[in-house]
Short mmCIF file of C-alpha atoms and ligand atoms in Angstrom, two decimals:
data_model
loop_
_atom_site.label_atom_id
_atom_site.label_comp_id
_atom_site.label_asym_id
_atom_site.label_seq_id
_atom_site.Cartn_x
_atom_site.Cartn_y
_atom_site.Cartn_z
CA MET A 1135 265.72 -35.46 170.57
CA ASN A 1136 268.55 -33.43 169.65
CA HIS A 1137 270.82 -32.98 166.92
CA PHE A 1138 273.71 -34.66 168.27
CA ASN A 1139 271.55 -37.44 169.71
CA GLN A 1140 270.67 -38.24 166.21
CA ALA A 1141 274.20 -38.18 164.88
CA ALA A 1142 275.19 -40.45 167.44
CA ASN A 1143 275.76 -43.77 165.84
CA GLN A 1144 276.75 -42.37 162.53
CA TRP A 1145 279.87 -39.44 163.89
CA ASP A 1146 282.57 -41.45 163.43
CA THR A 1147 283.55 -41.84 159.93
CA PRO A 1148 286.96 -42.84 158.70
CA GLU A 1149 287.42 -38.71 157.90
CA LYS A 1150 287.10 -37.87 161.48
CA ILE A 1151 289.31 -40.63 162.66
CA GLU A 1152 292.70 -39.17 160.84
CA GLN A 1153 291.47 -35.65 161.45
CA ASN A 1154 291.59 -36.34 164.96
CA LYS A 1155 294.86 -38.19 164.82
CA LYS A 1156 296.28 -35.46 163.32
CA TYR A 1157 294.94 -33.40 166.28
CA ALA A 1158 296.47 -35.00 168.32
CA GLU A 1159 299.82 -34.90 166.78
CA GLU A 1160 299.38 -31.38 166.80
CA ILE A 1161 298.77 -30.88 170.26
CA LYS A 1162 301.68 -32.89 171.26
CA SER A 1163 303.95 -30.93 168.69
CA LEU A 1164 302.62 -27.89 169.83
CA SER A 1165 303.06 -28.73 173.58
CA GLY A 1166 306.73 -30.07 173.10
CA LYS A 1167 304.54 -33.32 175.58
CA LYS A 1168 303.45 -36.62 174.60
CA ASP A 1169 302.20 -38.07 177.67
CA PHE A 1170 299.44 -37.13 180.22
CA SER A 1171 298.23 -38.83 182.99
CA HIS A 1172 294.66 -37.32 184.30
CA ILE A 1173 292.47 -35.83 180.80
CA LEU A 1174 289.39 -34.35 180.44
CA GLU A 1175 287.48 -33.69 177.51
CA VAL A 1176 285.00 -31.09 177.07
CA GLY A 1177 282.07 -31.74 174.49
CA CYS A 1178 283.41 -35.10 174.13
CA GLY A 1179 280.84 -36.51 171.89
CA THR A 1180 282.24 -40.01 170.75
CA GLY A 1181 285.71 -39.49 172.31
CA LEU A 1182 287.32 -39.19 169.09
CA LEU A 1183 290.54 -36.68 170.42
CA GLY A 1184 290.38 -38.18 173.70
CA SER A 1185 290.77 -41.79 172.58
CA GLN A 1186 293.81 -40.50 171.16
CA PHE A 1187 295.76 -39.57 173.75
CA VAL A 1188 294.57 -42.01 176.87
CA THR A 1189 297.18 -44.91 177.95
CA PRO A 1190 296.40 -47.54 179.75
CA ALA A 1191 298.26 -45.61 182.61
CA SER A 1192 295.95 -42.74 182.68
CA SER A 1193 292.56 -41.64 182.86
CA LEU A 1194 289.87 -39.46 180.40
CA THR A 1195 287.13 -38.34 182.26
CA GLY A 1196 284.49 -37.12 178.79
CA ILE A 1197 281.77 -34.63 179.41
CA ASP A 1198 279.20 -33.79 177.17
CA THR A 1199 275.24 -32.52 177.64
CA SER A 1200 274.17 -35.40 174.63
CA GLU A 1201 272.82 -38.89 175.87
CA GLY A 1202 273.60 -40.17 172.38
CA MET A 1203 277.08 -39.18 172.06
CA LEU A 1204 277.85 -40.73 175.35
CA GLU A 1205 276.39 -43.66 174.67
CA VAL A 1206 278.46 -44.57 172.03
CA PHE A 1207 281.52 -43.36 173.97
CA ASN A 1208 280.34 -45.19 176.86
CA ARG A 1209 280.76 -48.30 174.55
CA LYS A 1210 283.78 -47.45 172.71
CA PHE A 1211 285.36 -47.36 176.01
CA SER A 1212 283.65 -50.00 178.34
CA THR A 1213 286.62 -52.79 178.15
CA MET A 1214 288.90 -50.01 179.78
CA THR A 1215 287.98 -48.62 183.62
CA ASN A 1216 290.39 -45.70 183.44
CA VAL A 1217 287.81 -44.34 181.14
CA HIS A 1218 284.00 -42.59 182.27
CA SER A 1219 282.02 -39.73 181.10
CA VAL A 1220 279.50 -37.66 182.85
CA LYS A 1221 276.68 -35.96 181.32
CA ILE A 1222 276.41 -32.55 182.36
CA ASN A 1223 276.62 -29.14 180.96
CA LEU A 1224 279.61 -27.63 182.02
CA GLU A 1225 278.59 -23.83 181.46
CA GLN A 1226 275.49 -24.16 183.69
CA GLU A 1227 276.75 -26.96 186.55
CA ASP A 1228 279.88 -27.95 187.81
CA LEU A 1229 282.17 -30.86 187.46
CA ASP A 1230 283.26 -32.84 190.52
CA GLU A 1231 286.65 -33.41 189.64
CA ASN A 1232 289.79 -31.30 189.15
CA SER A 1233 293.86 -31.42 188.82
CA PHE A 1234 293.64 -32.63 184.33
CA ASP A 1235 297.11 -31.91 183.06
CA LEU A 1236 295.27 -32.27 179.65
CA ILE A 1237 291.90 -30.41 179.18
CA LEU A 1238 290.49 -31.20 175.51
CA SER A 1239 287.78 -29.56 173.34
CA SER A 1240 287.12 -30.43 170.03
CA MET A 1241 284.49 -28.56 167.61
CA ALA A 1242 282.33 -27.57 171.00
CA PHE A 1243 283.18 -24.18 171.92
CA HIS A 1244 280.97 -23.03 169.06
CA HIS A 1245 277.81 -24.55 171.05
CA LEU A 1246 278.97 -23.14 174.40
CA THR A 1247 277.06 -19.32 175.22
CA GLU A 1248 280.01 -18.07 176.84
CA PRO A 1249 283.52 -19.22 175.75
CA GLU A 1250 285.50 -16.80 177.56
CA ALA A 1251 283.86 -17.93 181.03
CA MET A 1252 284.38 -21.20 180.50
CA ILE A 1253 288.31 -21.08 180.00
CA LYS A 1254 287.78 -19.44 183.25
CA LYS A 1255 286.04 -22.36 184.39
CA LEU A 1256 288.71 -24.57 183.00
CA LYS A 1257 291.44 -23.45 184.70
CA THR A 1258 290.29 -24.07 188.18
CA LYS A 1259 290.54 -27.44 186.88
CA LEU A 1260 293.94 -27.35 185.99
CA SER A 1261 297.09 -28.91 187.91
CA PRO A 1262 299.49 -26.28 187.85
CA ALA A 1263 301.43 -27.30 184.96
CA GLY A 1264 298.42 -27.96 183.02
CA LEU A 1265 297.29 -27.31 179.34
CA ILE A 1266 293.90 -26.49 177.88
CA ALA A 1267 293.76 -27.76 174.15
CA VAL A 1268 290.77 -25.97 172.43
CA ILE A 1269 290.22 -26.95 168.31
CA ASP A 1270 287.19 -25.17 166.64
CA LEU A 1271 286.55 -23.39 163.93
CA ASP A 1272 288.39 -20.13 162.70
CA LYS A 1273 285.39 -17.19 162.19
CA GLU A 1274 283.27 -18.11 159.39
CA ASP A 1275 280.67 -16.77 157.52
CA GLY A 1276 278.06 -18.73 159.34
CA THR A 1277 277.55 -20.96 156.28
CA PHE A 1278 279.85 -24.00 158.09
CA HIS A 1279 276.51 -25.41 159.32
CA PRO A 1280 273.51 -25.99 157.56
CA ASP A 1281 270.77 -25.17 160.04
CA PRO A 1282 272.98 -23.25 162.83
CA VAL A 1283 269.75 -22.56 165.26
CA LYS A 1284 268.52 -26.20 165.37
CA MET A 1285 272.34 -27.39 165.78
CA GLY A 1286 273.00 -25.43 168.86
CA VAL A 1287 275.41 -22.91 167.65
CA HIS A 1288 276.06 -19.97 169.15
CA HIS A 1289 279.11 -18.62 167.20
CA SER A 1290 280.22 -18.80 163.68
CA GLY A 1291 283.92 -19.62 164.78
CA PHE A 1292 286.37 -17.63 166.63
CA ALA A 1293 288.94 -15.06 165.84
CA LYS A 1294 292.48 -14.99 166.67
CA GLU A 1295 291.98 -11.85 168.63
CA ASP A 1296 289.13 -13.46 170.24
CA ILE A 1297 291.36 -16.35 171.04
CA GLU A 1298 293.60 -14.07 172.66
CA LYS A 1299 290.88 -11.99 174.99
CA TRP A 1300 289.94 -15.08 176.55
CA ALA A 1301 293.56 -15.75 177.31
CA GLY A 1302 294.45 -12.29 179.00
CA LYS A 1303 291.28 -11.90 180.83
CA ASN A 1304 291.93 -15.23 182.45
CA GLU A 1305 295.65 -14.88 182.71
CA LEU A 1306 296.98 -17.56 180.75
CA ASN A 1307 299.55 -17.67 178.25
CA VAL A 1308 298.09 -19.09 174.47
CA GLN A 1309 299.77 -20.23 171.69
CA VAL A 1310 296.98 -20.53 168.26
CA LYS A 1311 298.04 -22.43 165.03
CA ILE A 1312 296.13 -23.09 162.16
CA ILE A 1313 296.47 -27.30 162.05
CA ASN A 1314 293.66 -28.31 159.15
CA THR A 1315 291.34 -26.93 156.57
CA ILE A 1316 287.62 -28.31 156.18
CA HIS A 1317 286.43 -28.39 152.58
CA LYS A 1318 282.79 -28.20 152.44
CA ASN A 1319 279.85 -25.83 150.41
CA GLU A 1320 282.55 -25.10 147.91
CA LYS A 1321 284.46 -23.09 150.72
CA GLN A 1322 287.42 -23.96 152.23
CA TYR A 1323 287.19 -23.80 156.82
CA PRO A 1324 290.55 -23.24 159.04
CA ILE A 1325 290.68 -25.02 162.01
CA PHE A 1326 292.24 -23.54 164.62
CA LEU A 1327 293.97 -24.95 167.88
CA ALA A 1328 294.15 -22.87 170.99
CA LEU A 1329 297.28 -24.30 173.32
CA PHE A 1330 296.28 -22.87 177.17
CA SER A 1331 299.44 -22.72 179.29
CA PRO A 1332 299.71 -21.19 183.00
CA ILE A 1333 301.91 -18.14 183.06
CA LYS A 1334 305.24 -18.63 185.19
CA HIS A 1335 305.54 -15.92 187.74
C1 SAM B 1042 280.09 -30.80 166.92
S1 SAM B 1042 280.27 -31.65 168.25
C2 SAM B 1042 281.78 -32.75 168.61
C3 SAM B 1042 282.10 -33.57 169.32
C4 SAM B 1042 283.75 -34.25 169.41
N1 SAM B 1042 284.33 -33.15 170.40
C5 SAM B 1042 284.46 -34.34 168.08
O1 SAM B 1042 284.45 -33.93 167.94
O2 SAM B 1042 283.77 -35.54 167.28
C6 SAM B 1042 280.06 -30.89 169.54
C7 SAM B 1042 279.77 -31.42 171.16
O3 SAM B 1042 279.28 -30.43 172.03
C8 SAM B 1042 278.96 -31.02 173.31
N2 SAM B 1042 278.04 -29.88 173.49
C9 SAM B 1042 277.47 -29.12 173.12
N3 SAM B 1042 277.78 -28.06 174.15
C10 SAM B 1042 277.75 -28.27 175.00
C11 SAM B 1042 278.22 -28.26 176.55
N4 SAM B 1042 277.64 -26.83 177.13
N5 SAM B 1042 278.85 -28.75 177.52
C12 SAM B 1042 279.21 -29.77 176.93
N6 SAM B 1042 279.27 -30.76 175.52
C13 SAM B 1042 278.61 -29.67 174.94
C14 SAM B 1042 277.71 -31.76 171.90
O4 SAM B 1042 276.68 -32.45 172.67
C15 SAM B 1042 278.26 -32.51 170.91
O5 SAM B 1042 278.81 -33.83 171.56
#
């Protein structure tokens, strides 16, 4: 059983719910948009961030590699016919859906082997004015995760320059903002929001 399958049932805590409310407000504020109609959440886990955006008038697709996380996601949204999940590793497979006007990903990019390639793939799934919002750890010293190998961690966060490179290589604009600081191990770990948008020609 992988780390996230084991963690799934205890994943949602009051602290994480509050954090994700704040993250959603930051996305709305930086994008200047409050309503989105077709939303994809990559590495959705239990859907903590997507749940802040989905309304009866919109749709949410959550994708994740962890069956345990998706079971909690499915239970959470069981009464909403406009929400569904797909168990997929988007680095290796493709999703048969596109034209999303908001693609979200929170704390999942450090688990990817090729984050820049993921941005390239996600760009193909955007509607013309669609946005990609990535939230993750700022570059850290490798101490954030107690057991990075067991937890499937491939990156100790990302520097602003890394994120700007992903945008440049994929012909996207990007705004990067520190939106939170997680305190643990007697250290401070800043969390960034990177908001990617198409370049208008
Ligand atoms: C740290 S958790 C974050 C979950 C959720 N976004 C949150 O903030 O609560 C990372 C999630 O990314 C998922 N994940 C890791 N690699 C993935 C991949 N290649 N494709 C899809 N999901 C992946 C994990 O299964 C896990 O649910």
